[in-house]
PDB file of C-alpha atoms and ligand atoms in Angstrom:
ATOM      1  CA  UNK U 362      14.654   5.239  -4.060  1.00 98.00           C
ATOM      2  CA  UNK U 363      12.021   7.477  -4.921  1.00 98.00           C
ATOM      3  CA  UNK U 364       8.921   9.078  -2.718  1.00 98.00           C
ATOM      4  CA  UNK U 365       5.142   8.617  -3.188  1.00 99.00           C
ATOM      5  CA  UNK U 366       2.478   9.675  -0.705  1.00 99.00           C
ATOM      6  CA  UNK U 367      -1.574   7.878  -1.028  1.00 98.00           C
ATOM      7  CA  UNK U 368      -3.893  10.053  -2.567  1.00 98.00           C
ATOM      8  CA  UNK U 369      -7.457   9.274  -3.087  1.00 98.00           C
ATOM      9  CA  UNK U 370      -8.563   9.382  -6.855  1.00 98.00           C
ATOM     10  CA  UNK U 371     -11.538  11.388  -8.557  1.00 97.00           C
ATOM     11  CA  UNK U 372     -14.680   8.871  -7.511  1.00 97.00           C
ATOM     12  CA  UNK U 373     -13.541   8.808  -4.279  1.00 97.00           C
ATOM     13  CA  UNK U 374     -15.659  11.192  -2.488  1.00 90.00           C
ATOM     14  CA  UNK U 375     -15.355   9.966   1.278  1.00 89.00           C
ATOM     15  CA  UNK U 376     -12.592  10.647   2.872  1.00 90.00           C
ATOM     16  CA  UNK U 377     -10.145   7.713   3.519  1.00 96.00           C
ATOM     17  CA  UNK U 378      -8.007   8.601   7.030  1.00 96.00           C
ATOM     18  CA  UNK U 379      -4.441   7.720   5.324  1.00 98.00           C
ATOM     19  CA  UNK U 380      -4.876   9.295   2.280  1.00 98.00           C
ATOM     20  CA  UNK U 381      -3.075  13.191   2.190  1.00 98.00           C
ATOM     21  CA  UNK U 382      -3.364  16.535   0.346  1.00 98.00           C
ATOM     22  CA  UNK U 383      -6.601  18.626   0.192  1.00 97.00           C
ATOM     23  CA  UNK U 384      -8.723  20.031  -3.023  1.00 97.00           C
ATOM     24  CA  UNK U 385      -9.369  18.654  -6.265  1.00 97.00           C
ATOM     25  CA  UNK U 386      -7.708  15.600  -8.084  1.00 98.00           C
ATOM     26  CA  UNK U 387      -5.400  18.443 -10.335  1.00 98.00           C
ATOM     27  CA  UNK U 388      -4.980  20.331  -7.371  1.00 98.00           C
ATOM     28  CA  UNK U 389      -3.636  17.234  -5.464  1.00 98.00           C
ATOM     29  CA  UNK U 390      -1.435  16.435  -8.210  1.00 98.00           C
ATOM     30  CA  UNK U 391      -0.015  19.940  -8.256  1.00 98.00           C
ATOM     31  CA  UNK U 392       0.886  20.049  -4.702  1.00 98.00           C
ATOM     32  CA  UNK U 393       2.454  16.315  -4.557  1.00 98.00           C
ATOM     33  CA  UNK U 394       4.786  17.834  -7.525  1.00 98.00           C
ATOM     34  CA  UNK U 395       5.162  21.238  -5.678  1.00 98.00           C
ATOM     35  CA  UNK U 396       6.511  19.517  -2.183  1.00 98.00           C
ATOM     36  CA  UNK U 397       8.493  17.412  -4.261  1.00 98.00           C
ATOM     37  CA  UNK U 398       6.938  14.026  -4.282  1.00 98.00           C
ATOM     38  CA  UNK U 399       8.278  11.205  -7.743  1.00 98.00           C
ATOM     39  CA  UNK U 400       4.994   9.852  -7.208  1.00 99.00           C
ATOM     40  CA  UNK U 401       1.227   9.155  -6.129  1.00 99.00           C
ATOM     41  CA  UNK U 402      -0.293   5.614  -4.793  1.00 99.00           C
ATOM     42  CA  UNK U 403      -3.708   5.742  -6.152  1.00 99.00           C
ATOM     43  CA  UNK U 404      -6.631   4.996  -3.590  1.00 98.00           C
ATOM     44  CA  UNK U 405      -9.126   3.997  -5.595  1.00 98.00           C
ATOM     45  CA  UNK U 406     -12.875   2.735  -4.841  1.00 98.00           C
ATOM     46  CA  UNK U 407     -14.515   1.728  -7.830  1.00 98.00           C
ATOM     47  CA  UNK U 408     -11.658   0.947 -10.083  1.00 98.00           C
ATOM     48  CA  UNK U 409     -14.128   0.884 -13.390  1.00 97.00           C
ATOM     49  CA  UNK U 410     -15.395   4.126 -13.199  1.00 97.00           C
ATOM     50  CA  UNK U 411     -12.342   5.628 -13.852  1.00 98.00           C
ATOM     51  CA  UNK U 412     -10.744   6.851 -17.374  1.00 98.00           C
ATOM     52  CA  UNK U 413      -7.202   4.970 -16.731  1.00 98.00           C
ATOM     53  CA  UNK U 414      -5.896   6.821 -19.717  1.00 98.00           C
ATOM     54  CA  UNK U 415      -7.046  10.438 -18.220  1.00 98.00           C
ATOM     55  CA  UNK U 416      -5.373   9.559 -14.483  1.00 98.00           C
ATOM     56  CA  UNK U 417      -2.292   8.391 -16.838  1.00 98.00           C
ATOM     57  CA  UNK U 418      -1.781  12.002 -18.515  1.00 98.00           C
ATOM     58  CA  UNK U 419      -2.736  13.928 -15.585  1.00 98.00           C
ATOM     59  CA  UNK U 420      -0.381  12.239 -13.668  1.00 98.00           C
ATOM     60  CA  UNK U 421       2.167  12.530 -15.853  1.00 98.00           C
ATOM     61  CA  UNK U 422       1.573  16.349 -16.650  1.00 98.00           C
ATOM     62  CA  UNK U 423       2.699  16.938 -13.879  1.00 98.00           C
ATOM     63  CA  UNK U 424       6.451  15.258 -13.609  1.00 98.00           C
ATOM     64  CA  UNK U 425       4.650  12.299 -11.695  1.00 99.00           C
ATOM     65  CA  UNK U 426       4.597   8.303 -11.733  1.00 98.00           C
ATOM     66  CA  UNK U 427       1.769   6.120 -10.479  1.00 99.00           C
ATOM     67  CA  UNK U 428       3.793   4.590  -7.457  1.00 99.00           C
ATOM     68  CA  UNK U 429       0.987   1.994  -6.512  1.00 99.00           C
ATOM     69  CA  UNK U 430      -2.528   1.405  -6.873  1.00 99.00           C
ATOM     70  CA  UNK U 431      -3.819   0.528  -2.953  1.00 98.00           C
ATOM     71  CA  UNK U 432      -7.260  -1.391  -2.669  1.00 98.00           C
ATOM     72  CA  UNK U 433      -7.256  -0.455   1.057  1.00 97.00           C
ATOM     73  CA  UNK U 434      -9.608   2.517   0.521  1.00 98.00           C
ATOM     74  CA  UNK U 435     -12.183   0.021  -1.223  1.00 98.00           C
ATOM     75  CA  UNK U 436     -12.159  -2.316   2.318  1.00 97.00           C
ATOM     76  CA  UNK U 437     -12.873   1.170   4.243  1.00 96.00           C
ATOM     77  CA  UNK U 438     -15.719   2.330   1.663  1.00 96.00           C
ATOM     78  CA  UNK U 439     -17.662  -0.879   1.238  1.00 97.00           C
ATOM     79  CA  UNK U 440     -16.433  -3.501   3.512  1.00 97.00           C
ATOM     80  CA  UNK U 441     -15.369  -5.882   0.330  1.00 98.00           C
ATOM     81  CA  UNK U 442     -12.530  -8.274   0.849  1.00 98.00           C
ATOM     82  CA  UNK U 443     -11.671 -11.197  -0.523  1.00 98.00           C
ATOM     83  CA  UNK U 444     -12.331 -12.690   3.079  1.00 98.00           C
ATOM     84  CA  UNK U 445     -15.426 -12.102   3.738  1.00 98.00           C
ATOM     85  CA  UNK U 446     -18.229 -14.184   5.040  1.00 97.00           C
ATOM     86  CA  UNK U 447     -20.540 -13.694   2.352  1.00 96.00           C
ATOM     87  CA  UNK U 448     -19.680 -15.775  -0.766  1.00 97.00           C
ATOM     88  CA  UNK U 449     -21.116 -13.369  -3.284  1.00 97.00           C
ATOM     89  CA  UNK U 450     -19.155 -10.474  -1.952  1.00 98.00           C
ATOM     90  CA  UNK U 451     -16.275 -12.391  -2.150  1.00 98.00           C
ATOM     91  CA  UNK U 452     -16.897 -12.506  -5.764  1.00 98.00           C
ATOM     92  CA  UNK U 453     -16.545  -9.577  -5.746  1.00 98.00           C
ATOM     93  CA  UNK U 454     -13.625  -8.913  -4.393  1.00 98.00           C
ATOM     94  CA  UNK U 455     -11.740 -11.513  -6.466  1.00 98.00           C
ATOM     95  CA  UNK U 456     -13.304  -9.057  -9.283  1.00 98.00           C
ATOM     96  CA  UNK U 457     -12.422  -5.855  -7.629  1.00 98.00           C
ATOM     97  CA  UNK U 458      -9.114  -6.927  -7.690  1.00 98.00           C
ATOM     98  CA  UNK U 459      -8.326  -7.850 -11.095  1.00 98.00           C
ATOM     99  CA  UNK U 460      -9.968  -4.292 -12.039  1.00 98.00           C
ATOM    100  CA  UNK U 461      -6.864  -3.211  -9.766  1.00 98.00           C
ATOM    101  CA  UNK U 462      -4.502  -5.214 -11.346  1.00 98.00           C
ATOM    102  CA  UNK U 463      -6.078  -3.960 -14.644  1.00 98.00           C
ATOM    103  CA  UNK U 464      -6.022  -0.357 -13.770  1.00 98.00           C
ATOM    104  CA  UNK U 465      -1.824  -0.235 -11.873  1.00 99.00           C
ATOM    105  CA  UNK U 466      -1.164  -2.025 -15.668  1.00 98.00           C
ATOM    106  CA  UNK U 467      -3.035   1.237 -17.037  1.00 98.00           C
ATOM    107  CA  UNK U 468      -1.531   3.333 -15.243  1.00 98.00           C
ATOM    108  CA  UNK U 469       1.961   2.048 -15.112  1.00 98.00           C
ATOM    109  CA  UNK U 470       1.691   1.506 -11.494  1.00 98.00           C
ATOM    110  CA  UNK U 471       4.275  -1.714 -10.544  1.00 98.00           C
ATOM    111  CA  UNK U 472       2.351  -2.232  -7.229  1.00 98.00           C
ATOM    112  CA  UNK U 473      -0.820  -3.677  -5.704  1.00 99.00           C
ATOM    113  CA  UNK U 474      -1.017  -3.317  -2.185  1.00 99.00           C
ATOM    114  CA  UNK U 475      -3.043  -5.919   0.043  1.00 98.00           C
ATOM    115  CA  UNK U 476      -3.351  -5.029   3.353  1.00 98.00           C
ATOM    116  CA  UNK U 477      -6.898  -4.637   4.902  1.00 98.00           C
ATOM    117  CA  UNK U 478      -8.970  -5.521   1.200  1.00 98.00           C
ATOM    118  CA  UNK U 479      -7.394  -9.237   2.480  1.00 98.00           C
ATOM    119  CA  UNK U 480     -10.403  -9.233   5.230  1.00 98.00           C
ATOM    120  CA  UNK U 481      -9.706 -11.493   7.772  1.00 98.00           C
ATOM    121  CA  UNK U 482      -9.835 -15.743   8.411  1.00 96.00           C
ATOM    122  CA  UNK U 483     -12.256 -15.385  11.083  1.00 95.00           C
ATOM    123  CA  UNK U 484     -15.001 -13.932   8.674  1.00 96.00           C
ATOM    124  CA  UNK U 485     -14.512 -17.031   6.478  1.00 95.00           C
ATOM    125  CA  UNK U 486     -16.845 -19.919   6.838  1.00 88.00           C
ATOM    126  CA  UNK U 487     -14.544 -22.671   5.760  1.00 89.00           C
ATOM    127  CA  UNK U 488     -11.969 -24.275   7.759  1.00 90.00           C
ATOM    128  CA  UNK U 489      -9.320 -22.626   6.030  1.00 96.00           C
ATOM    129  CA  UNK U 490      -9.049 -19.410   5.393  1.00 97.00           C
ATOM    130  CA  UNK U 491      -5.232 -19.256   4.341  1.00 97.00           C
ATOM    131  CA  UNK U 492      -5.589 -21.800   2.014  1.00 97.00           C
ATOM    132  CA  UNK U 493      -8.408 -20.073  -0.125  1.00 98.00           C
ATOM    133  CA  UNK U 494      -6.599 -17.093   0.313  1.00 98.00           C
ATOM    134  CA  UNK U 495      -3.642 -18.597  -1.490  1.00 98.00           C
ATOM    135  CA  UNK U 496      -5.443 -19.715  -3.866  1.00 98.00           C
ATOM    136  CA  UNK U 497      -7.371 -16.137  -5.260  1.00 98.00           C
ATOM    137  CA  UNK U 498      -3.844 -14.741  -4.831  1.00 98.00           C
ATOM    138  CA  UNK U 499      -1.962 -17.427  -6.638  1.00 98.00           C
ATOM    139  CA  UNK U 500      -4.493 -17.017  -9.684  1.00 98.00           C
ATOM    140  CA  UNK U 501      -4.331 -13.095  -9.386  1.00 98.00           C
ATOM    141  CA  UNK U 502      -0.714 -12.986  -9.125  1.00 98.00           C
ATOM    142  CA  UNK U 503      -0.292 -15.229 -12.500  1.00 98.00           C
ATOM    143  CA  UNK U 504      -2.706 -12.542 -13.662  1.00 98.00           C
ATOM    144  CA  UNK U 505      -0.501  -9.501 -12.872  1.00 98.00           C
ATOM    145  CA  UNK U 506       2.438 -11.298 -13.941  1.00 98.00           C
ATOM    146  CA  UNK U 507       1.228 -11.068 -17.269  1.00 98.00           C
ATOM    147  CA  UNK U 508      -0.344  -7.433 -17.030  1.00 98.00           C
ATOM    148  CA  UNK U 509       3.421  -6.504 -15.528  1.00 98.00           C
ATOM    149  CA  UNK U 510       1.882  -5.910 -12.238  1.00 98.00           C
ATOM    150  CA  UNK U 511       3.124  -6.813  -8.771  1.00 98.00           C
ATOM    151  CA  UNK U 512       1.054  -7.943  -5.649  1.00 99.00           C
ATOM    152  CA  UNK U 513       2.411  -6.809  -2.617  1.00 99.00           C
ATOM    153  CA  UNK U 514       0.868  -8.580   1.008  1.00 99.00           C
ATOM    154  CA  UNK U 515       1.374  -6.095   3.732  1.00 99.00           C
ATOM    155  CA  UNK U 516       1.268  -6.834   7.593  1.00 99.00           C
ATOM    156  CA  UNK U 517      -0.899  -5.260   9.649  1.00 98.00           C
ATOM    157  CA  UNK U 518      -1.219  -5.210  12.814  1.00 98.00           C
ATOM    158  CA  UNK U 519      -2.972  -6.356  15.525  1.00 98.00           C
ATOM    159  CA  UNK U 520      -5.569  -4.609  15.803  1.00 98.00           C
ATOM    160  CA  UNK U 521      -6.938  -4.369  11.813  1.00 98.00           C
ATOM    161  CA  UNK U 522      -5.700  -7.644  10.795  1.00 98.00           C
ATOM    162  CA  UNK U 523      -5.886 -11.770  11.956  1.00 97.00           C
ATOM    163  CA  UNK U 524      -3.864 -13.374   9.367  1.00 97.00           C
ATOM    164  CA  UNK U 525      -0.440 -12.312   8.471  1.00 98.00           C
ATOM    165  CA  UNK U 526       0.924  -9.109  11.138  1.00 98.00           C
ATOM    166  CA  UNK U 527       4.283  -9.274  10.248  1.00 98.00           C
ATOM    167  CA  UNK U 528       7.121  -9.790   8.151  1.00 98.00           C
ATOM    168  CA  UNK U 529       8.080 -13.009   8.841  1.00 98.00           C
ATOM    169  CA  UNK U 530       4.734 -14.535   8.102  1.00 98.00           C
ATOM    170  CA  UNK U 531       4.165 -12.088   5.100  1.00 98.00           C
ATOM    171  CA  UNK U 532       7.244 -13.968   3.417  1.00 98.00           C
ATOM    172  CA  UNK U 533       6.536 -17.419   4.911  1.00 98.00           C
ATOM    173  CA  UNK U 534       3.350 -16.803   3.051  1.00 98.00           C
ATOM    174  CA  UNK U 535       4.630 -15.309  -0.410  1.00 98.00           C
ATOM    175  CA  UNK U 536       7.031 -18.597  -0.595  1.00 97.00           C
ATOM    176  CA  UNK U 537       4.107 -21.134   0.077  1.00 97.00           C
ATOM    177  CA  UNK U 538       2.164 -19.201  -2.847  1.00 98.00           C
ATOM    178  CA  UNK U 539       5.475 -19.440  -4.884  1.00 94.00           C
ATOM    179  CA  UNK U 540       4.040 -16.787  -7.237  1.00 97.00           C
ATOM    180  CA  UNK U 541       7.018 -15.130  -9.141  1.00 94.00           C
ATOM    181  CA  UNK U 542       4.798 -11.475  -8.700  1.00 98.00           C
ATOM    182  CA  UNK U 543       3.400 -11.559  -5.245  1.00 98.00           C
ATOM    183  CA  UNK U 544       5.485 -10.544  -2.896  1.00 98.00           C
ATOM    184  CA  UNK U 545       5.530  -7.971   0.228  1.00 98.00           C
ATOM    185  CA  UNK U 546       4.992  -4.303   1.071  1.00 99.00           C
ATOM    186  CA  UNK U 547       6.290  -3.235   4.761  1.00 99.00           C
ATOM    187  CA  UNK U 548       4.524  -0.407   6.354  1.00 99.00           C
ATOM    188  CA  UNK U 549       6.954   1.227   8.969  1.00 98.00           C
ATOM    189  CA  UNK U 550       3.798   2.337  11.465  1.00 98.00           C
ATOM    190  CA  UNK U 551       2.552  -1.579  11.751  1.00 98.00           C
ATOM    191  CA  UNK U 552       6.068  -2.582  11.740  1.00 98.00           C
ATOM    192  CA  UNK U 553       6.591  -0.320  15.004  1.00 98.00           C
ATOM    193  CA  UNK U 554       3.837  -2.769  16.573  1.00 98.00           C
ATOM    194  CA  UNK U 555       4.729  -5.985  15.529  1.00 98.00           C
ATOM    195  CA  UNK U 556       7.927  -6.497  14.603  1.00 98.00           C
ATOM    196  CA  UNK U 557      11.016  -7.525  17.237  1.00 97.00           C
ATOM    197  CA  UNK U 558      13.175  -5.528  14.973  1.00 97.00           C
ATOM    198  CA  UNK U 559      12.024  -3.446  11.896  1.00 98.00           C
ATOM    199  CA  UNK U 560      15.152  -3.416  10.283  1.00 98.00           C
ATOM    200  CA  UNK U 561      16.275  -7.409  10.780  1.00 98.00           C
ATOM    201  CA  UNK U 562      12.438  -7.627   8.796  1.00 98.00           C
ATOM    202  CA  UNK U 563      13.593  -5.525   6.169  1.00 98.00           C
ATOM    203  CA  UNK U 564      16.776  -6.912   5.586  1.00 98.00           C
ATOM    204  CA  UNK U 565      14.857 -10.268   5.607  1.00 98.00           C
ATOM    205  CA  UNK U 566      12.529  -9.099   2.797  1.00 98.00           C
ATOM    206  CA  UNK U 567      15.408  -7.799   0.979  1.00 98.00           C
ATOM    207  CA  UNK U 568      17.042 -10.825   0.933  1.00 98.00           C
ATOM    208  CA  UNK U 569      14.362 -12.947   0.238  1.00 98.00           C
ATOM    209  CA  UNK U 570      13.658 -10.602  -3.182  1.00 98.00           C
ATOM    210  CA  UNK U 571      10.544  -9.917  -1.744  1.00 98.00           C
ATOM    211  CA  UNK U 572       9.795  -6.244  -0.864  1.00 98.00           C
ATOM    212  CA  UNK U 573       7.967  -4.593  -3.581  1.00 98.00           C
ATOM    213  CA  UNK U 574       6.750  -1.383  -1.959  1.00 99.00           C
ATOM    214  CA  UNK U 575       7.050   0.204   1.696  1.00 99.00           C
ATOM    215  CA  UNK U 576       4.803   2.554   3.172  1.00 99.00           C
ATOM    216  CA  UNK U 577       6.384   5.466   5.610  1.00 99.00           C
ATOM    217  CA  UNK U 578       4.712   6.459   9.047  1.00 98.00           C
ATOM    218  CA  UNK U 579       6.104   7.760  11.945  1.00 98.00           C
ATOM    219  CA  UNK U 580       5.128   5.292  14.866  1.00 98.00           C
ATOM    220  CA  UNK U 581       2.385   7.946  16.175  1.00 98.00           C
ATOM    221  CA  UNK U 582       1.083   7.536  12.405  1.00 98.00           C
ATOM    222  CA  UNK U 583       2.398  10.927  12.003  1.00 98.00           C
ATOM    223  CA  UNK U 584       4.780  12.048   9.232  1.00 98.00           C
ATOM    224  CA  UNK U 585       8.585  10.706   9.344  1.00 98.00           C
ATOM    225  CA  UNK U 586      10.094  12.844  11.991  1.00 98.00           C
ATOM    226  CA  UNK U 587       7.100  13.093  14.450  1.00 98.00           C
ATOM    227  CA  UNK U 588       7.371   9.968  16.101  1.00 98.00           C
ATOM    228  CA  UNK U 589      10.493   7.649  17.030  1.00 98.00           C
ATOM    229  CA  UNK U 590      10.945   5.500  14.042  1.00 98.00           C
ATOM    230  CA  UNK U 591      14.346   6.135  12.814  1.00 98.00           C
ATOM    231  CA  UNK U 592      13.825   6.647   9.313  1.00 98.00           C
ATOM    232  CA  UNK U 593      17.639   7.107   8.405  1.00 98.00           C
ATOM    233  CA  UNK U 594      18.570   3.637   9.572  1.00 98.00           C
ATOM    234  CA  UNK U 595      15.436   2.553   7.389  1.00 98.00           C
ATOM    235  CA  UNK U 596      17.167   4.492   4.499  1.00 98.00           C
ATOM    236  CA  UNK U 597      20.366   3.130   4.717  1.00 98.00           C
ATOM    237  CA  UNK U 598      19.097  -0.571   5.120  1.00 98.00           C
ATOM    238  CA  UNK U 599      16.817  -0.141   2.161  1.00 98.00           C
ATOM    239  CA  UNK U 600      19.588   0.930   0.350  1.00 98.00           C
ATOM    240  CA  UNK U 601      22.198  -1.476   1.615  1.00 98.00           C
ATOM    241  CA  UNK U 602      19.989  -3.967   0.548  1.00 98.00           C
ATOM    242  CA  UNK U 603      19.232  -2.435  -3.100  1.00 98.00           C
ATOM    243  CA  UNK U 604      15.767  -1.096  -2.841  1.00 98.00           C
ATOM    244  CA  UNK U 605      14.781   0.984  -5.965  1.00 98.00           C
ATOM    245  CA  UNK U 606      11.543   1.539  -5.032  1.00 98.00           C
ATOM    246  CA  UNK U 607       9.201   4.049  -3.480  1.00 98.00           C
ATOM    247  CA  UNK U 608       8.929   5.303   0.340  1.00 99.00           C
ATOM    248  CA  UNK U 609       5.039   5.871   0.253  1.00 99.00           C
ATOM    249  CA  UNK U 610       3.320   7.736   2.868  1.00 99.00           C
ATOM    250  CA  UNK U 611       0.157   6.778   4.224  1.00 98.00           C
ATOM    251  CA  UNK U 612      -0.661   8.589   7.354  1.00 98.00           C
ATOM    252  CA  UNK U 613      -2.672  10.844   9.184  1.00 98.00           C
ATOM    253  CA  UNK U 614      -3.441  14.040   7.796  1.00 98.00           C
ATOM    254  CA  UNK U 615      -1.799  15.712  10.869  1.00 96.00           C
ATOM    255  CA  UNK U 616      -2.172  19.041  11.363  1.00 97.00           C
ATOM    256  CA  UNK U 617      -3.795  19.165   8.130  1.00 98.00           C
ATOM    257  CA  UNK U 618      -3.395  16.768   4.781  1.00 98.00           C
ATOM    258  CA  UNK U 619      -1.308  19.464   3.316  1.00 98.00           C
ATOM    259  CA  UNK U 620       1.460  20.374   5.875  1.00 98.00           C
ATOM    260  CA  UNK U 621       1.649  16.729   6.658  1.00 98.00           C
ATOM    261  CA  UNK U 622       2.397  16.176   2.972  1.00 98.00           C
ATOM    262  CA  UNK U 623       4.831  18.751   3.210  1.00 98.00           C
ATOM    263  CA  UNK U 624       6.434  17.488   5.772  1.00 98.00           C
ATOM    264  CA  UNK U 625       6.958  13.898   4.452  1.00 98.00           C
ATOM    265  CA  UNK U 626       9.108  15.243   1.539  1.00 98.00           C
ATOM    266  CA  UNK U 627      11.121  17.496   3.883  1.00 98.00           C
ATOM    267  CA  UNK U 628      12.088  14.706   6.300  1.00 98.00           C
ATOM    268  CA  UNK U 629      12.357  12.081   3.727  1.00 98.00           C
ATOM    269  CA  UNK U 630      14.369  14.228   0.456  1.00 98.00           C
ATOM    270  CA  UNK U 631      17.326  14.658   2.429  1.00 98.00           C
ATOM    271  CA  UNK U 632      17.964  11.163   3.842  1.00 98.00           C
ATOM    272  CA  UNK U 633      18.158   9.914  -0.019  1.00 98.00           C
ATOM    273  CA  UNK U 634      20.797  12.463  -0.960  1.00 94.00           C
TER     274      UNK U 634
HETATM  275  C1  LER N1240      -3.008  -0.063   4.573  1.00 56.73           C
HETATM  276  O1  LER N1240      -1.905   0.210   3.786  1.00 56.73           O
HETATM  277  C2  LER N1240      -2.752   0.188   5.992  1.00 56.73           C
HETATM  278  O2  LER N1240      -1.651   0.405   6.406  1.00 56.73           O
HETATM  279  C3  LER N1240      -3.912   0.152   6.876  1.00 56.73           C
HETATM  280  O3  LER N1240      -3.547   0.364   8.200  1.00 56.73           O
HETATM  281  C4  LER N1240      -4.914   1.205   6.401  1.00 56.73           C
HETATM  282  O4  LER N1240      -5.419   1.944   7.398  1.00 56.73           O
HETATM  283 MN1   MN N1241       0.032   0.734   4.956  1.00 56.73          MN
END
């Protein structure tokens, strides 16, 4: 298991409320390497603008990985998702998101995230939302298959999200899609909302094949330690269960996008000793 934390990338210029570390894109490289950090999820905006092969070898230079590319920055920024009311932007979306899938391939990021850029079913005009969802993702997911890409649905909660809050119908979900690369990514701060038992989720993910990326948040939203999710029982299920992947932290920049990064890796390095 490795550790990633959601920066923003270069065109990004307003701030996005999950994303940590302060200063430049180098200097926010630098630092994620410094605290000790495997890797960066990429919050990008406009997915085009950006030289892939430049993020690549600055990423790299500094002892790095791409962990995930997350399109929930470009729902905040613009309001595009692949739900919304509007059939042009819509469009878009579908568009923004094989840029995404174009750009983790680029990058050598294995994960997509899909969390709020999924908009909701109540914006749609048709009778069904889920079904057109399936659809764009079933196509998109055949898509990153062959880019080496994964899709990865993520629960949210309540209160940011009307189709798909938890685990169970996150999976339910993946299966009816039956797409060999879309699968889920568990976010422990919605998970301390919605689900009756984090841990029976993740083991049900696990199980199913299904978890491709989990995001770390204490249940304030604060960094691991801060709150009263118990990350080392989250640790030891993930790795019961074979996880090799990243523990990503999206979360408030509390006291300040730096410290909290800091604090991530200290909580989190020693529970994967
Ligand atoms: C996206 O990963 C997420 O967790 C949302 O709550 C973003 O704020
Ligand atoms: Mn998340």
């Amino acid at each position: 298991m490795k550790i990633s934390l959601a920066i923003t990338t270069p065109e990004v210029t307003a701030p996005v409320s999950v994303a940590l570390l302060s200063g430049s894109w180098e200097e926010k490289l630098k630092k994620a390497a410094l605290f000790g950090f495997d890797g960066v999820e990429l919050m990008t905006v406009e997915p085009p603008t950006l030289d892939s092969a430049a993020v690549l070898r600055a990423v790299r230079a500094y002892g790095l990985e791409a962990a995930a590319v997350a399109s929930g920055a470009i729902f905040a920024a613009t309001g595009i998702s692949l739900l919304a009311k509007d059939a042009s932007i819509r469009r878009t979306a579908v568009e923004r998101l094989d840029e995404l899938i174009n750009l983790a391939a680029a990058v050598e990021a294995r994960v997509v995230t899909l969390g709020s850029f999924r908009g909701r079913v109540a914006w749609y005009e048709q009778p069904d939302g889920a079904d057109y969802l399936s659809d764009v993702l079933s196509a998109a997911a055949n898509r990153a298959a062959r880019e080496g890409v994964y899709l990865a649905i993520e629960p949210l909660n309540r209160y940011e999200i009307d189709f798909i809050q938890n685990a169970s119908q996150a999976i339910q979900f993946a299966g009816q899609v039956n797409a060999p690369h879309l699968g889920v990514l568990l976010d422990t701060f919605h998970m301390n909302i919605e689900e009756a038992s984090p841990f029976a989720s993740v083991d049900q993910a696990l199980s199913a094949g299904l978890l491709f990326h989990v995001h770390v948040a204490d249940s304030n939203r604060r960094p691991p330690g801060q709150g009263h999710f118990d990350f080392p029982e989250l640790v030891e299920r993930l790795r019961s269960g074979g996880y090799a992947g990243y523990l990503s932290a999206e979360l408030f920049p509390y006291p300040d996008p730096d410290r909290a990064a800091q604090a991530v890796a200290e909580h989190l390095r020693p529970l994967l000793l």
